GROMACS .gro file of C-alpha atoms in nm:
model
  215
    1MET     CA    1  -1.418  -1.459   3.019
    2ALA     CA    2  -1.431  -1.294   2.696
    3SER     CA    3  -1.098  -1.287   2.477
    4SER     CA    4  -0.921  -0.994   2.544
    5HIS     CA    5  -0.766  -1.022   2.119
    6ALA     CA    6  -0.939  -0.802   1.930
    7ARG     CA    7  -1.030  -0.921   1.587
    8ILE     CA    8  -0.767  -0.760   1.374
    9PRO     CA    9  -0.889  -0.700   1.002
   10SER     CA   10  -0.731  -0.956   0.765
   11GLY     CA   11  -0.478  -0.775   0.521
   12SER     CA   12  -0.729  -0.819   0.189
   13ALA     CA   13  -1.006  -0.602   0.433
   14ALA     CA   14  -0.774  -0.329   0.484
   15SER     CA   15  -0.679  -0.315   0.174
   16LYS     CA   16  -1.006  -0.310   0.012
   17ALA     CA   17  -1.130  -0.037   0.327
   18LYS     CA   18  -0.889   0.137   0.199
   19GLU     CA   19  -0.955   0.225  -0.181
   20LYS     CA   20  -1.055   0.506  -0.297
   21LYS     CA   21  -1.356   0.479  -0.615
   22THR     CA   22  -1.241   0.700  -0.931
   23THR     CA   23  -1.360   1.067  -0.858
   24VAL     CA   24  -1.725   1.134  -1.163
   25ARG     CA   25  -1.771   1.482  -1.212
   26ILE     CA   26  -2.121   1.604  -1.324
   27PHE     CA   27  -2.167   1.903  -1.499
   28VAL     CA   28  -2.546   2.064  -1.528
   29SER     CA   29  -2.664   2.243  -1.778
   30TYR     CA   30  -2.982   2.429  -1.748
   31SER     CA   31  -3.223   2.728  -1.840
   32HIS     CA   32  -3.265   2.906  -1.558
   33ALA     CA   33  -3.646   2.947  -1.639
   34ASN     CA   34  -3.585   2.608  -1.544
   35ALA     CA   35  -3.438   2.610  -1.150
   36THR     CA   36  -3.645   2.438  -0.955
   37GLN     CA   37  -3.621   2.189  -1.194
   38GLN     CA   38  -3.270   2.171  -1.138
   39ALA     CA   39  -3.252   2.233  -0.757
   40LYS     CA   40  -3.506   1.866  -0.700
   41LEU     CA   41  -3.202   1.679  -0.958
   42GLN     CA   42  -2.946   1.791  -0.689
   43ILE     CA   43  -3.199   1.651  -0.417
   44HIS     CA   44  -3.230   1.294  -0.520
   45LEU     CA   45  -2.827   1.307  -0.644
   46ALA     CA   46  -2.732   1.351  -0.294
   47GLN     CA   47  -2.708   0.997  -0.204
   48LEU     CA   48  -2.458   0.972  -0.566
   49LYS     CA   49  -2.286   1.267  -0.459
   50ARG     CA   50  -2.154   1.070  -0.164
   51ASP     CA   51  -1.983   0.791  -0.336
   52GLU     CA   52  -1.710   0.997  -0.498
   53VAL     CA   53  -1.945   1.184  -0.767
   54GLU     CA   54  -1.934   1.600  -0.802
   55THR     CA   55  -2.210   1.795  -0.983
   56TRP     CA   56  -2.094   2.170  -1.114
   57VAL     CA   57  -2.376   2.384  -1.221
   58ASP     CA   58  -2.264   2.806  -1.317
   59GLU     CA   59  -2.558   2.958  -1.129
   60ARG     CA   60  -2.441   3.258  -1.365
   61MET     CA   61  -2.532   3.156  -1.722
   62GLU     CA   62  -2.705   3.417  -1.854
   63ALA     CA   63  -2.472   3.673  -1.747
   64GLY     CA   64  -2.209   3.732  -2.032
   65ASP     CA   65  -2.200   3.677  -2.407
   66ARG     CA   66  -1.969   3.410  -2.438
   67LEU     CA   67  -1.802   3.062  -2.188
   68SER     CA   68  -1.627   3.221  -1.973
   69THR     CA   69  -1.291   3.095  -1.873
   70GLU     CA   70  -1.457   2.889  -1.548
   71ILE     CA   71  -1.737   2.710  -1.741
   72SER     CA   72  -1.443   2.641  -2.002
   73ARG     CA   73  -1.238   2.472  -1.776
   74LYS     CA   74  -1.518   2.270  -1.557
   75LEU     CA   75  -1.652   2.164  -1.926
   76ARG     CA   76  -1.341   2.010  -1.990
   77GLU     CA   77  -1.320   1.857  -1.638
   78ALA     CA   78  -1.668   1.693  -1.672
   79ASP     CA   79  -1.682   1.297  -1.745
   80ILE     CA   80  -2.111   1.347  -1.780
   81PHE     CA   81  -2.287   1.651  -1.940
   82VAL     CA   82  -2.611   1.641  -1.789
   83ALA     CA   83  -2.897   1.829  -2.008
   84LEU     CA   84  -3.215   2.024  -1.858
   85MET     CA   85  -3.437   2.045  -2.188
   86SER     CA   86  -3.677   2.262  -2.227
   87PRO     CA   87  -3.835   2.484  -2.450
   88GLU     CA   88  -3.640   2.763  -2.251
   89TYR     CA   89  -3.334   2.561  -2.282
   90ILE     CA   90  -3.369   2.513  -2.685
   91ALA     CA   91  -3.369   2.875  -2.681
   92SER     CA   92  -3.120   3.051  -2.482
   93ARG     CA   93  -2.829   3.120  -2.693
   94TRP     CA   94  -2.588   3.039  -2.393
   95CYS     CA   95  -2.732   2.653  -2.337
   96GLN     CA   96  -2.710   2.591  -2.663
   97LEU     CA   97  -2.319   2.748  -2.646
   98GLU     CA   98  -2.262   2.497  -2.323
   99TYR     CA   99  -2.459   2.183  -2.490
  100ASN     CA  100  -2.280   2.243  -2.850
  101ARG     CA  101  -1.916   2.221  -2.667
  102ALA     CA  102  -2.040   1.907  -2.475
  103MET     CA  103  -2.177   1.720  -2.838
  104GLY     CA  104  -1.815   1.833  -2.943
  105ARG     CA  105  -1.674   1.661  -2.637
  106ARG     CA  106  -1.883   1.316  -2.689
  107ALA     CA  107  -1.807   1.332  -3.052
  108ARG     CA  108  -1.425   1.289  -2.959
  109GLY     CA  109  -1.495   1.053  -2.656
  110LEU     CA  110  -1.418   1.253  -2.426
  111MET     CA  111  -1.752   1.341  -2.267
  112ARG     CA  112  -2.114   1.115  -2.201
  113VAL     CA  113  -2.393   1.346  -2.248
  114VAL     CA  114  -2.722   1.282  -2.084
  115VAL     CA  115  -3.026   1.426  -2.198
  116VAL     CA  116  -3.360   1.479  -1.931
  117VAL     CA  117  -3.654   1.624  -2.064
  118VAL     CA  118  -3.821   1.848  -1.830
  119ARG     CA  119  -4.117   1.932  -2.042
  120PRO     CA  120  -4.176   1.853  -2.452
  121CYS     CA  121  -3.952   2.058  -2.667
  122ALA     CA  122  -3.767   1.915  -3.003
  123TRP     CA  123  -3.502   1.790  -2.802
  124LYS     CA  124  -3.428   1.514  -3.097
  125ASP     CA  125  -3.343   1.791  -3.300
  126THR     CA  126  -3.045   1.911  -3.063
  127GLY     CA  127  -2.810   1.666  -3.253
  128ALA     CA  128  -2.917   1.420  -2.993
  129SER     CA  129  -3.172   1.191  -3.147
  130ASP     CA  130  -2.955   0.904  -3.097
  131LEU     CA  131  -2.943   0.944  -2.686
  132LYS     CA  132  -3.219   0.769  -2.474
  133SER     CA  133  -3.344   1.005  -2.263
  134LEU     CA  134  -3.412   1.031  -1.896
  135PRO     CA  135  -3.740   0.992  -1.732
  136ARG     CA  136  -3.734   0.664  -1.958
  137ASP     CA  137  -3.996   0.542  -2.192
  138GLY     CA  138  -3.965   0.910  -2.321
  139ARG     CA  139  -4.173   1.118  -2.100
  140SER     CA  140  -4.096   1.402  -1.988
  141VAL     CA  141  -4.044   1.499  -1.598
  142ILE     CA  142  -4.366   1.700  -1.613
  143ASP     CA  143  -4.562   1.420  -1.722
  144TRP     CA  144  -4.527   1.205  -1.456
  145ARG     CA  145  -4.707   1.209  -1.115
  146SER     CA  146  -4.496   1.385  -0.927
  147MET     CA  147  -4.216   1.528  -0.985
  148ASP     CA  148  -4.014   1.307  -0.699
  149HIS     CA  149  -4.105   1.003  -0.923
  150ALA     CA  150  -3.953   1.221  -1.206
  151PHE     CA  151  -3.621   1.250  -1.119
  152ALA     CA  152  -3.558   0.977  -0.869
  153ASP     CA  153  -3.613   0.778  -1.190
  154VAL     CA  154  -3.365   1.016  -1.338
  155ALA     CA  155  -3.097   0.999  -1.117
  156GLU     CA  156  -3.090   0.650  -1.114
  157GLY     CA  157  -3.002   0.643  -1.482
  158ILE     CA  158  -2.750   0.914  -1.418
  159LYS     CA  159  -2.599   0.682  -1.191
  160GLY     CA  160  -2.584   0.419  -1.469
  161ALA     CA  161  -2.395   0.615  -1.693
  162VAL     CA  162  -2.132   0.687  -1.337
  163ARG     CA  163  -2.115   0.329  -1.366
  164ALA     CA  164  -1.980   0.340  -1.723
  165VAL     CA  165  -1.780   0.596  -1.647
  166ARG     CA  166  -1.651   0.450  -1.411
  167ALA     CA  167  -1.584   0.126  -1.581
  168SER     CA  168  -1.391   0.284  -1.867
  169MET     CA  169  -1.156   0.434  -1.606
  170PRO     CA  170  -0.854   0.254  -1.418
  171ALA     CA  171  -0.910   0.209  -1.113
  172LYS     CA  172  -0.675   0.369  -0.851
  173ALA     CA  173  -0.667   0.110  -0.582
  174THR     CA  174  -0.562  -0.151  -0.881
  175ARG     CA  175  -0.340   0.024  -1.086
  176SER     CA  176  -0.045  -0.194  -1.138
  177LYS     CA  177   0.322  -0.065  -1.121
  178PRO     CA  178   0.538  -0.143  -1.476
  179ALA     CA  179   0.669  -0.426  -1.470
  180ALA     CA  180   1.051  -0.382  -1.351
  181LYS     CA  181   1.282  -0.440  -1.689
  182ALA     CA  182   1.510  -0.818  -1.611
  183VAL     CA  183   1.888  -0.724  -1.456
  184LYS     CA  184   2.111  -0.938  -1.680
  185PRO     CA  185   2.376  -1.125  -1.436
  186PRO     CA  186   2.706  -0.969  -1.431
  187ALA     CA  187   2.955  -1.097  -1.660
  188VAL     CA  188   3.168  -1.348  -1.516
  189ALA     CA  189   3.504  -1.215  -1.543
  190LYS     CA  190   3.774  -1.436  -1.719
  191VAL     CA  191   4.060  -1.489  -1.450
  192ALA     CA  192   4.396  -1.572  -1.633
  193SER     CA  193   4.466  -1.832  -1.389
  194ARG     CA  194   4.221  -2.026  -1.456
  195VAL     CA  195   4.191  -2.000  -1.811
  196ARG     CA  196   4.527  -2.249  -1.987
  197ALA     CA  197   4.701  -2.052  -2.238
  198LYS     CA  198   4.790  -2.183  -2.509
  199PRO     CA  199   5.199  -2.305  -2.524
  200LYS     CA  200   5.341  -2.146  -2.777
  201ALA     CA  201   5.573  -2.277  -2.963
  202VAL     CA  202   5.962  -2.218  -3.000
  203LEU     CA  203   6.165  -2.250  -3.293
  204THR     CA  204   6.518  -2.400  -3.293
  205GLY     CA  205   6.618  -2.500  -3.616
  206LYS     CA  206   6.397  -2.758  -3.876
  207ARG     CA  207   6.126  -2.884  -3.566
  208PRO     CA  208   5.951  -2.675  -3.333
  209THR     CA  209   5.932  -2.771  -2.921
  210LEU     CA  210   5.758  -2.600  -2.659
  211SER     CA  211   5.873  -2.364  -2.413
  212ARG     CA  212   6.014  -2.501  -2.085
  213ALA     CA  213   5.758  -2.350  -1.955
  214ALA     CA  214   5.457  -2.526  -2.088
  215ARG     CA  215   5.609  -2.859  -2.070
   0.00000   0.00000   0.00000
């Protein structure tokens, strides 16, 4: 006969199940000329987005003459900035506004910048010459056998950036509470009955004698 007792997960296993990874936010910056590549990137990031990763793109990037309030807020909130580099991206004033803002945050240690080279362009002249571009080996997306192969490689590179961001963040589930201050034991009250008073001398003539109460 099968046992009727269900196996209860241990406390440590239950606590691990409740652990939630820190959310990592990715801002994707691209030129509308590369909308097809941006959409392909989102497809390849789908699995990563199931792992507490959020991506944000501005569908109206070219509509205004300055960064909107919403774009500015998303840039401040983002942990990773992904730039889809192409000749059109470099030529776009609006893309460069976003990119320069991101590079400024990177210089202050507030954001990681990932460069994805969609088509050959002078991306190293944009101030990112010290960055390692994706896809790997310095090849642009169009130089790969297929767009899927290229963006699968890009997704792996972005996954590495996500791991690095999480490693630099305190984990939500492992944040320890501040240690409580040590409480000093209350001072022992002096009990008059336990303290023997020093007998007082009573002067009687030339020689002092002890009072009757102290004898």
